[in-house]
């Protein structure tokens, strides 16, 4: 069963029958069930504008109806994630919202991996990248002068 059910019947000629009908309806309509949901979110700096599918880390066990299981929505709020993301990686917190408005806090994980796009501006803003570009340029010009000096090229 679903545990203790409290029913209140007001203004009834046959309160015992009404109470029994309510208890039977509760027993048939509700059970301990596993609730989970997933949704897609956009990812900052994702290669080819890939989307990220997120889901609840673990199914939530709750007293719920079949409608609750079918229509539960995952609310991620303003969750912002930046690539790269690996499948199975934790990405933050969200809320599982049931049709009756019940809200259950949940941890979120990535269903799929999302690669990071190459960002030239970010690359050139990195001091190590600047040193590498300068070294490569210097090596190129040194080799070119060497070839010109010996009449090669």
Short mmCIF file of C-alpha atoms in Angstrom, two decimals:
data_model
loop_
_atom_site.label_atom_id
_atom_site.label_comp_id
_atom_site.label_asym_id
_atom_site.label_seq_id
_atom_site.Cartn_x
_atom_site.Cartn_y
_atom_site.Cartn_z
CA UNK A 1 0.00 0.00 0.00
CA UNK A 2 0.88 3.66 0.09
CA UNK A 3 1.07 3.96 3.87
CA UNK A 4 -1.25 5.94 6.07
CA UNK A 5 -3.99 7.82 4.25
CA UNK A 6 -6.12 10.37 6.05
CA UNK A 7 -9.49 11.06 4.52
CA UNK A 8 -11.99 13.69 5.60
CA UNK A 9 -15.60 13.41 4.51
CA UNK A 10 -17.88 16.34 5.25
CA UNK A 11 -21.65 16.58 5.02
CA UNK A 12 -22.25 13.03 3.82
CA UNK A 13 -25.21 10.77 4.57
CA UNK A 14 -22.98 7.70 4.22
CA UNK A 15 -19.58 8.89 5.42
CA UNK A 16 -18.23 5.33 5.84
CA UNK A 17 -18.88 4.46 2.17
CA UNK A 18 -17.44 7.78 0.99
CA UNK A 19 -14.34 7.34 3.16
CA UNK A 20 -13.86 3.82 1.83
CA UNK A 21 -14.23 5.03 -1.78
CA UNK A 22 -11.63 7.78 -1.19
CA UNK A 23 -9.16 5.34 0.40
CA UNK A 24 -9.62 2.86 -2.47
CA UNK A 25 -9.09 5.64 -5.03
CA UNK A 26 -5.88 6.73 -3.28
CA UNK A 27 -4.60 3.13 -3.17
CA UNK A 28 -5.30 2.65 -6.89
CA UNK A 29 -4.08 6.06 -8.06
CA UNK A 30 -0.86 6.53 -6.10
CA UNK A 31 2.17 4.34 -5.52
CA UNK A 32 5.83 4.79 -4.73
CA UNK A 33 7.32 5.40 -8.16
CA UNK A 34 10.60 6.52 -9.71
CA UNK A 35 10.46 9.99 -11.24
CA UNK A 36 13.03 11.39 -13.66
CA UNK A 37 13.11 13.77 -16.60
CA UNK A 38 15.52 15.29 -19.10
CA UNK A 39 15.76 18.44 -21.20
CA UNK A 40 18.10 20.14 -23.67
CA UNK A 41 20.08 23.28 -22.87
CA UNK A 42 22.43 25.43 -24.91
CA UNK A 43 26.15 25.38 -24.16
CA UNK A 44 28.54 28.34 -24.31
CA UNK A 45 31.52 27.84 -26.66
CA UNK A 46 30.13 24.56 -28.03
CA UNK A 47 31.48 23.24 -31.33
CA UNK A 48 28.88 23.48 -34.12
CA UNK A 49 26.31 24.90 -31.63
CA UNK A 50 25.80 21.47 -30.06
CA UNK A 51 23.05 21.17 -27.44
CA UNK A 52 23.44 19.37 -24.12
CA UNK A 53 20.87 16.85 -22.93
CA UNK A 54 20.70 16.91 -19.11
CA UNK A 55 18.82 14.54 -16.82
CA UNK A 56 18.38 13.84 -13.14
CA UNK A 57 21.45 12.11 -11.69
CA UNK A 58 19.27 9.50 -9.96
CA UNK A 59 15.57 8.77 -10.29
CA UNK A 60 13.61 10.26 -7.38
CA UNK A 61 11.43 7.84 -5.44
CA UNK A 62 8.17 9.51 -4.40
CA UNK A 63 4.52 8.86 -3.82
CA UNK A 64 3.16 9.72 -7.24
CA UNK A 65 0.48 8.98 -9.79
CA UNK A 66 1.04 7.61 -13.29
CA UNK A 67 0.30 11.16 -14.55
CA UNK A 68 3.11 12.53 -12.37
CA UNK A 69 5.55 10.06 -13.91
CA UNK A 70 4.47 10.86 -17.48
CA UNK A 71 4.29 14.64 -17.13
CA UNK A 72 7.14 15.53 -14.74
CA UNK A 73 9.17 18.45 -16.11
CA UNK A 74 12.83 19.25 -15.47
CA UNK A 75 13.40 22.93 -14.65
CA UNK A 76 17.05 23.95 -14.95
CA UNK A 77 16.42 27.65 -14.31
CA UNK A 78 19.16 29.80 -15.79
CA UNK A 79 21.75 27.02 -15.78
CA UNK A 80 24.75 28.11 -17.83
CA UNK A 81 27.37 25.57 -18.88
CA UNK A 82 30.51 26.00 -20.95
CA UNK A 83 32.05 23.38 -23.22
CA UNK A 84 33.76 20.96 -23.04
CA UNK A 85 31.32 18.67 -21.23
CA UNK A 86 31.73 14.89 -20.87
CA UNK A 87 28.77 12.47 -20.76
CA UNK A 88 27.96 11.61 -17.14
CA UNK A 89 29.56 14.82 -15.82
CA UNK A 90 27.64 16.69 -13.12
CA UNK A 91 26.47 20.05 -14.45
CA UNK A 92 24.56 21.63 -11.56
CA UNK A 93 21.24 21.56 -9.79
CA UNK A 94 17.69 21.68 -11.07
CA UNK A 95 14.11 21.03 -10.02
CA UNK A 96 11.75 18.23 -10.93
CA UNK A 97 8.29 19.82 -11.20
CA UNK A 98 5.21 17.61 -10.99
CA UNK A 99 1.88 18.50 -12.64
CA UNK A 100 0.37 19.50 -9.28
CA UNK A 101 3.19 22.02 -8.70
CA UNK A 102 5.23 19.87 -6.32
CA UNK A 103 8.93 20.74 -6.66
CA UNK A 104 11.74 18.27 -5.92
CA UNK A 105 15.38 19.49 -5.97
CA UNK A 106 17.68 17.26 -8.06
CA UNK A 107 21.31 17.01 -9.21
CA UNK A 108 21.83 17.16 -12.97
CA UNK A 109 24.21 15.19 -15.21
CA UNK A 110 25.07 15.39 -18.91
CA UNK A 111 23.62 12.70 -21.16
CA UNK A 112 25.98 13.49 -24.05
CA UNK A 113 29.41 15.00 -24.58
CA UNK A 114 29.85 18.48 -26.07
CA UNK A 115 33.14 19.53 -27.65
CA UNK A 116 34.56 23.03 -27.26
CA UNK A 117 34.86 25.21 -30.33
CA UNK A 118 38.18 26.79 -31.26
CA UNK A 119 38.21 30.47 -30.26
CA UNK A 120 41.08 32.40 -31.89
CA UNK A 121 40.52 35.49 -29.75
CA UNK A 122 40.71 33.43 -26.57
CA UNK A 123 43.78 31.59 -27.89
CA UNK A 124 45.59 34.84 -28.67
CA UNK A 125 44.68 36.23 -25.26
CA UNK A 126 46.68 33.44 -23.63
CA UNK A 127 50.32 34.47 -22.86
CA UNK A 128 51.60 30.98 -23.72
CA UNK A 129 49.94 31.21 -27.13
CA UNK A 130 51.57 34.60 -27.79
CA UNK A 131 55.00 33.16 -26.97
CA UNK A 132 54.39 30.17 -29.26
CA UNK A 133 53.27 32.42 -32.14
CA UNK A 134 56.32 34.66 -31.69
CA UNK A 135 58.69 31.68 -31.55
CA UNK A 136 57.14 30.14 -34.67
CA UNK A 137 57.32 33.48 -36.50
CA UNK A 138 60.93 34.00 -35.45
CA UNK A 139 61.89 30.50 -36.54
CA UNK A 140 60.16 31.02 -39.91
CA UNK A 141 61.95 34.33 -40.58
CA UNK A 142 65.30 32.95 -39.41
CA UNK A 143 64.96 29.95 -41.75
CA UNK A 144 63.85 32.19 -44.62
CA UNK A 145 66.87 34.51 -44.20
CA UNK A 146 69.16 31.48 -44.04
CA UNK A 147 67.76 30.20 -47.35
CA UNK A 148 68.09 33.67 -48.98
CA UNK A 149 71.68 34.03 -47.78
CA UNK A 150 72.67 30.72 -49.39
CA UNK A 151 70.60 31.29 -52.54
CA UNK A 152 68.06 28.60 -51.76
CA UNK A 153 64.32 29.25 -52.19
#
